[in-house]
Tab-separated table of C-alpha atoms and ligand atoms in Angstrom:
chain	number	residue	atom	x	y	z
A	170	MET	CA	98.272	71.827	221.177
A	171	ARG	CA	101.300	71.243	218.943
A	172	VAL	CA	103.255	68.059	218.361
A	173	VAL	CA	106.971	68.771	217.885
A	174	LYS	CA	109.339	66.075	216.695
A	175	SER	CA	112.498	68.061	216.034
A	176	ILE	CA	114.956	69.065	218.779
A	177	GLY	CA	115.735	72.336	217.000
A	178	GLN	CA	112.080	73.342	216.781
A	179	MET	CA	111.457	72.458	220.420
A	180	GLN	CA	114.412	74.614	221.497
A	181	GLU	CA	113.223	77.529	219.348
A	182	PHE	CA	109.764	77.307	220.853
A	183	SER	CA	111.100	77.212	224.425
A	184	LYS	CA	113.508	80.104	223.834
A	185	ALA	CA	110.691	82.242	222.455
A	186	ALA	CA	108.421	81.377	225.394
A	187	LEU	CA	111.146	82.189	227.934
A	188	ARG	CA	112.000	85.467	226.131
A	189	SER	CA	108.390	86.537	226.440
A	190	GLY	CA	108.524	85.919	230.201
A	191	LYS	CA	106.481	82.700	230.244
A	192	THR	CA	107.271	79.809	232.601
A	193	ILE	CA	107.613	76.280	231.236
A	194	GLY	CA	106.523	73.171	233.124
A	195	PHE	CA	107.774	69.829	231.808
A	196	VAL	CA	106.497	66.273	232.265
A	197	PRO	CA	108.781	63.583	230.789
A	198	THR	CA	106.978	60.315	230.015
A	199	MET	CA	107.251	57.182	227.923
A	200	GLY	CA	103.610	57.487	226.863
A	201	ALA	CA	100.724	55.037	227.432
A	202	LEU	CA	99.418	57.789	229.676
A	203	HIS	CA	97.188	57.098	232.675
A	204	ASP	CA	95.893	59.063	235.672
A	205	GLY	CA	99.348	58.961	237.309
A	206	HIS	CA	100.832	60.881	234.380
A	207	LEU	CA	97.777	63.146	234.286
A	208	SER	CA	98.292	64.079	237.911
A	209	LEU	CA	101.810	65.320	237.002
A	210	ILE	CA	100.394	67.151	233.980
A	211	ARG	CA	97.679	68.814	236.066
A	212	SER	CA	100.254	70.068	238.581
A	213	SER	CA	102.334	71.470	235.740
A	214	CYS	CA	99.375	73.224	234.109
A	215	LYS	CA	98.471	74.790	237.462
A	216	GLU	CA	101.978	76.076	238.193
A	217	ASN	CA	103.243	77.186	234.765
A	218	ASP	CA	102.189	79.263	231.754
A	219	ILE	CA	103.156	76.512	229.321
A	220	THR	CA	103.205	72.736	229.789
A	221	VAL	CA	105.372	70.485	227.648
A	222	VAL	CA	104.939	66.688	227.818
A	223	SER	CA	107.560	64.480	226.198
A	224	ILE	CA	106.617	61.048	224.916
A	225	PHE	CA	109.730	59.028	224.257
A	226	VAL	CA	110.384	55.342	224.907
A	227	ASN	CA	114.054	55.766	225.721
A	228	PRO	CA	116.009	52.812	224.284
A	229	ILE	CA	119.106	53.330	226.456
A	230	GLN	CA	117.266	52.732	229.733
A	231	PHE	CA	116.110	49.222	228.763
A	232	GLY	CA	118.258	46.125	229.274
A	233	PRO	CA	118.710	43.631	226.417
A	234	LYS	CA	116.128	41.272	227.943
A	235	GLU	CA	113.629	43.959	228.901
A	236	ASP	CA	110.426	45.077	227.208
A	237	PHE	CA	111.635	47.935	224.951
A	238	ARG	CA	110.136	46.447	221.789
A	239	ASN	CA	106.841	45.521	223.439
A	240	TYR	CA	106.434	48.661	225.525
A	241	PRO	CA	102.919	50.022	224.824
A	242	ARG	CA	102.901	52.772	222.172
A	243	VAL	CA	99.516	54.470	221.815
A	244	PHE	CA	100.335	57.956	220.575
A	245	LYS	CA	96.861	58.866	219.297
A	246	ASN	CA	95.229	58.223	222.633
A	247	ASP	CA	98.080	59.959	224.499
A	248	ALA	CA	97.665	63.037	222.298
A	249	TYR	CA	93.923	63.055	222.973
A	250	LEU	CA	94.496	62.888	226.762
A	251	CYS	CA	97.144	65.628	226.624
A	252	GLY	CA	94.846	67.881	224.582
A	253	LYS	CA	92.029	67.414	227.079
A	254	ALA	CA	94.350	68.114	230.019
A	255	GLY	CA	95.505	71.456	228.588
A	256	VAL	CA	99.021	70.503	227.446
A	257	ASP	CA	100.567	73.078	225.070
A	258	ILE	CA	103.218	70.948	223.369
A	259	ILE	CA	103.949	67.256	223.019
A	260	PHE	CA	107.613	66.690	222.298
A	261	TYR	CA	107.666	63.394	220.407
A	262	PRO	CA	111.135	62.731	218.978
A	263	ALA	CA	112.268	59.636	217.115
A	264	ALA	CA	115.069	57.607	218.717
A	265	LYS	CA	117.466	58.642	215.951
A	266	GLU	CA	116.721	62.310	216.631
A	267	MET	CA	117.829	61.817	220.268
A	268	TYR	CA	120.758	59.450	219.666
A	269	GLY	CA	122.616	59.847	216.412
A	270	PRO	CA	124.966	57.091	215.223
A	271	ASP	CA	127.876	59.016	216.753
A	272	TYR	CA	126.314	59.438	220.223
A	273	ARG	CA	128.927	59.289	223.031
A	274	THR	CA	127.831	61.089	226.231
A	275	TYR	CA	126.248	59.527	229.333
A	276	ILE	CA	125.455	60.737	232.842
A	277	GLU	CA	125.977	58.556	235.867
A	278	VAL	CA	124.789	59.504	239.342
A	279	MET	CA	127.218	57.464	241.411
A	280	GLN	CA	126.183	55.292	244.392
A	281	LEU	CA	122.459	56.036	244.197
A	282	ASP	CA	122.103	53.594	241.308
A	283	ARG	CA	123.604	50.677	243.245
A	284	PHE	CA	120.574	49.836	245.350
A	285	LEU	CA	116.897	48.907	244.848
A	286	CYS	CA	116.006	48.560	241.142
A	287	GLY	CA	119.520	49.633	240.158
A	288	ALA	CA	120.928	46.363	241.490
A	289	PHE	CA	118.739	44.395	239.064
A	290	ARG	CA	118.737	46.744	236.073
A	291	PRO	CA	122.376	47.578	235.292
A	292	GLY	CA	122.658	50.744	233.207
A	293	HIS	CA	118.983	51.650	233.660
A	294	PHE	CA	119.509	54.812	235.705
A	295	ARG	CA	122.419	55.897	233.530
A	296	GLY	CA	119.952	55.783	230.642
A	297	VAL	CA	117.328	57.679	232.636
A	298	ALA	CA	119.720	60.404	233.869
A	299	THR	CA	121.127	60.847	230.360
A	300	VAL	CA	117.764	61.225	228.646
A	301	VAL	CA	116.404	63.555	231.336
A	302	ALA	CA	119.506	65.785	231.087
A	303	LYS	CA	119.091	65.887	227.299
A	304	LEU	CA	115.379	66.658	227.595
A	305	PHE	CA	116.115	69.486	230.059
A	306	ASN	CA	118.528	71.018	227.520
A	307	ILE	CA	115.916	70.696	224.793
A	308	VAL	CA	112.800	71.860	226.680
A	309	MET	CA	114.544	74.304	229.082
A	310	PRO	CA	111.840	74.008	231.746
A	311	ASP	CA	111.502	76.113	234.884
A	312	ARG	CA	109.901	73.158	236.651
A	313	ALA	CA	109.862	69.425	235.908
A	314	TYR	CA	107.450	66.875	237.348
A	315	PHE	CA	108.275	63.304	238.387
A	316	GLY	CA	106.272	60.633	240.214
A	317	GLN	CA	107.101	59.211	243.643
A	318	LYS	CA	106.060	55.891	242.044
A	319	ASP	CA	109.627	55.698	240.671
A	320	ALA	CA	111.221	56.734	243.961
A	321	GLN	CA	114.807	55.857	243.049
A	322	GLN	CA	114.500	57.673	239.725
A	323	ALA	CA	113.135	60.758	241.513
A	324	ARG	CA	116.019	60.737	244.009
A	325	ILE	CA	118.592	60.321	241.227
A	326	ILE	CA	117.138	63.207	239.192
A	327	VAL	CA	117.094	65.505	242.234
A	328	LYS	CA	120.767	64.648	242.879
A	329	MET	CA	121.757	65.134	239.230
A	330	VAL	CA	120.096	68.562	239.151
A	331	GLU	CA	121.826	69.516	242.405
A	332	ASP	CA	125.265	68.231	241.362
A	333	LEU	CA	125.196	69.680	237.837
A	334	ASN	CA	123.584	72.979	238.901
A	335	MET	CA	120.737	72.574	236.451
A	336	PRO	CA	118.346	75.528	236.741
A	337	VAL	CA	115.237	73.361	237.042
A	338	ASP	CA	112.915	73.057	240.021
A	339	ILE	CA	112.045	69.356	240.501
A	340	ARG	CA	108.568	68.543	241.802
A	341	ILE	CA	107.798	65.053	243.086
A	342	ILE	CA	104.120	64.079	242.885
A	343	SER	CA	102.476	61.391	245.044
A	344	ILE	CA	101.569	57.953	243.727
A	345	VAL	CA	98.151	57.619	242.067
A	346	ARG	CA	96.503	54.255	242.795
A	347	GLU	CA	93.545	52.192	241.656
A	348	LYS	CA	90.689	51.847	244.177
A	349	ASP	CA	92.158	48.581	245.475
A	350	GLY	CA	95.591	50.151	246.010
A	351	LEU	CA	97.488	48.989	242.919
A	352	ALA	CA	99.749	51.831	241.746
A	353	LEU	CA	98.867	52.938	238.212
A	354	SER	CA	101.477	51.866	235.667
A	355	SER	CA	101.624	51.658	231.886
A	356	ARG	CA	102.615	48.015	232.398
A	357	ASN	CA	99.383	47.076	234.244
A	358	ILE	CA	97.730	46.395	230.876
A	359	TYR	CA	99.959	43.314	230.487
A	360	LEU	CA	98.341	41.613	233.524
A	361	ASN	CA	95.767	38.863	233.018
A	362	GLU	CA	92.805	38.569	235.353
A	363	SER	CA	94.409	36.503	238.104
A	364	GLN	CA	97.647	38.472	237.964
A	365	ARG	CA	95.677	41.711	238.246
A	366	ARG	CA	93.856	40.348	241.278
A	367	ASP	CA	97.127	39.247	242.928
A	368	ALA	CA	98.909	42.513	242.111
A	369	VAL	CA	97.220	44.309	245.014
A	370	VAL	CA	99.707	42.432	247.188
A	371	LEU	CA	102.407	45.032	246.504
A	372	PHE	CA	100.451	47.734	248.294
A	373	GLN	CA	99.159	45.290	250.919
A	374	ALA	CA	102.734	44.291	251.769
A	375	LEU	CA	103.753	47.955	252.034
A	376	LYS	CA	100.798	48.696	254.308
A	377	LEU	CA	101.702	45.687	256.443
A	378	ALA	CA	105.252	47.041	256.791
A	379	LYS	CA	103.957	50.466	257.736
A	380	SER	CA	101.704	49.061	260.454
A	381	LEU	CA	104.490	46.845	261.846
A	382	ILE	CA	106.769	49.875	262.054
A	383	LYS	CA	104.001	51.962	263.598
A	384	SER	CA	103.580	49.335	266.287
A	385	GLY	CA	107.279	49.598	267.157
A	386	LYS	CA	109.079	47.028	264.991
A	387	ARG	CA	112.435	48.381	263.858
A	388	ASP	CA	114.464	45.460	262.459
A	389	SER	CA	114.298	45.505	258.672
A	390	ALA	CA	114.878	41.763	258.318
A	391	GLY	CA	111.812	40.992	260.443
A	392	VAL	CA	109.598	43.394	258.527
A	393	VAL	CA	110.842	42.055	255.178
A	394	ARG	CA	110.207	38.466	256.335
A	395	GLN	CA	106.548	39.235	257.055
A	396	MET	CA	106.133	41.072	253.738
A	397	ARG	CA	107.641	38.094	251.916
A	398	GLY	CA	105.212	35.784	253.707
A	399	LEU	CA	102.246	37.812	252.511
A	400	ILE	CA	103.507	37.983	248.914
A	401	SER	CA	104.093	34.227	248.846
A	402	THR	CA	100.350	33.676	249.405
A	403	LYS	CA	99.697	34.990	245.869
A	404	LYS	CA	100.151	32.248	243.287
A	405	THR	CA	101.039	34.480	240.331
A	406	ALA	CA	103.497	36.703	242.244
A	407	SER	CA	107.224	36.164	242.124
A	408	LEU	CA	109.217	38.540	244.320
A	409	GLN	CA	112.339	40.214	242.911
A	410	TYR	CA	113.285	42.318	245.941
A	411	ILE	CA	112.096	44.141	249.033
A	412	SER	CA	114.387	46.838	250.430
A	413	ILE	CA	114.182	49.213	253.341
A	414	VAL	CA	116.581	52.085	252.698
A	415	ASP	CA	117.392	55.601	253.798
A	416	GLN	CA	115.410	58.098	251.697
A	417	ARG	CA	118.441	60.305	250.949
A	418	ASP	CA	121.334	57.959	250.200
A	419	LEU	CA	119.171	54.892	249.399
A	420	LYS	CA	121.482	52.676	251.477
A	421	PRO	CA	119.850	49.658	253.151
A	422	LEU	CA	118.870	50.198	256.798
A	423	LYS	CA	119.374	47.308	259.213
A	424	THR	CA	117.464	49.211	261.846
A	425	ILE	CA	114.614	51.377	260.632
A	426	LYS	CA	115.106	54.970	261.709
A	427	GLY	CA	114.721	58.505	260.387
A	428	LYS	CA	113.178	58.875	256.940
A	429	ALA	CA	112.985	55.436	255.358
A	430	LEU	CA	111.780	54.207	251.990
A	431	ILE	CA	110.297	50.740	251.675
A	432	ALA	CA	110.357	49.573	248.065
A	433	LEU	CA	109.695	46.344	246.228
A	434	ALA	CA	109.557	44.793	242.772
A	435	VAL	CA	107.396	41.803	241.950
A	436	PHE	CA	107.024	39.846	238.708
A	437	PHE	CA	103.671	38.603	237.444
A	438	GLY	CA	104.680	36.410	234.550
A	439	LYS	CA	106.977	38.666	232.514
A	440	THR	CA	105.461	41.851	233.912
A	441	ARG	CA	107.567	43.558	236.546
A	442	LEU	CA	105.725	45.941	238.893
A	443	ILE	CA	107.224	48.271	241.495
A	444	ASP	CA	105.791	50.214	244.404
A	445	ASN	CA	107.001	51.997	247.530
A	446	ILE	CA	105.990	53.814	250.655
A	447	CYS	CA	107.780	56.368	252.859
A	448	VAL	CA	107.881	56.093	256.655
A	449	THR	CA	109.331	58.404	259.279
A	450	CYS	CA	110.287	57.194	262.732
B	570	AMP	P1	106.779	56.630	232.683
B	570	AMP	O1	105.966	56.998	231.486
B	570	AMP	O2	106.423	55.308	233.268
B	570	AMP	O3	108.258	56.836	232.454
B	570	AMP	O4	106.389	57.676	233.805
B	570	AMP	C1	106.483	59.064	233.596
B	570	AMP	C2	106.348	59.774	234.911
B	570	AMP	O5	105.088	59.472	235.491
B	570	AMP	C3	107.413	59.336	235.927
B	570	AMP	O6	107.902	60.475	236.620
B	570	AMP	C4	106.656	58.408	236.827
B	570	AMP	O7	107.183	58.342	238.146
B	570	AMP	C5	105.262	59.039	236.831
B	570	AMP	N1	104.272	58.056	237.220
B	570	AMP	C6	104.085	56.813	236.690
B	570	AMP	N2	103.101	56.159	237.350
B	570	AMP	C7	102.643	57.001	238.322
B	570	AMP	C8	101.657	56.905	239.339
B	570	AMP	N3	100.899	55.810	239.502
B	570	AMP	N4	101.478	57.971	240.159
B	570	AMP	C9	102.238	59.096	240.001
B	570	AMP	N5	103.191	59.242	239.070
B	570	AMP	C10	103.396	58.223	238.237
């Protein structure tokens, strides 16, 4: 396994691999890897000749009051996990390699960034779309792997690739959870004991919604009210939002129908966790 820090070297490597007829699978991450990331990596290794993982805590997707500075950075352990999983290259650029002092270009996927997390994190998805587009130009993958855990991000990337005719096949991989249902996240390490215990409420609330819908309930407001009620029973949980939206355009649904996405964000102290579930009716 090689660690590449320079954009030029990464491009040279990818060009050579593509010239020799090899396929490249790509898994963009911010590091602090866990089994969720490894599930993406495993899919890539299975479906491609070469797997590239990027580890880059992207400054332009964090708001001024968010956790950019404190985001966990554990490169040695990440490199060990990547090596064990069969990754061929870790692309590990410095922020100044990705954004020079004269950087000017951003990508915005209109409308889709207005709802869900986008409503609370202005500029976040612009930062995500921009870095992913840059990484695609650097790594030149045939396939790229994203988690359903970040459902809005996945939808926005699919739309960007479609709109800009990027020659990359996007694969969305299901959410990997702890035994008790908590979705794996690099931010889970911030939780203290009681917060960790309470954090199962995200998945419990989503399961409650799913069962209400299965039993015939269709008004979003009613479903959200019951989810709120459940979350309020956990002392350390502070709800940011619950939304029930259409899976394609991410617009809120008053009446639940078709393919819906139920998503929520909950704070435990300063730690913000997200989760979601898809329902069809
Ligand atoms: P991050 O390092 O948090 O930017 O995540 C990198 C990729 O891993 C994203 O596509 C995430 O959606 C995905 N991911 C993060 N957590 C999980 C999880 N629990 N299950 C599946 N994919 C995940």
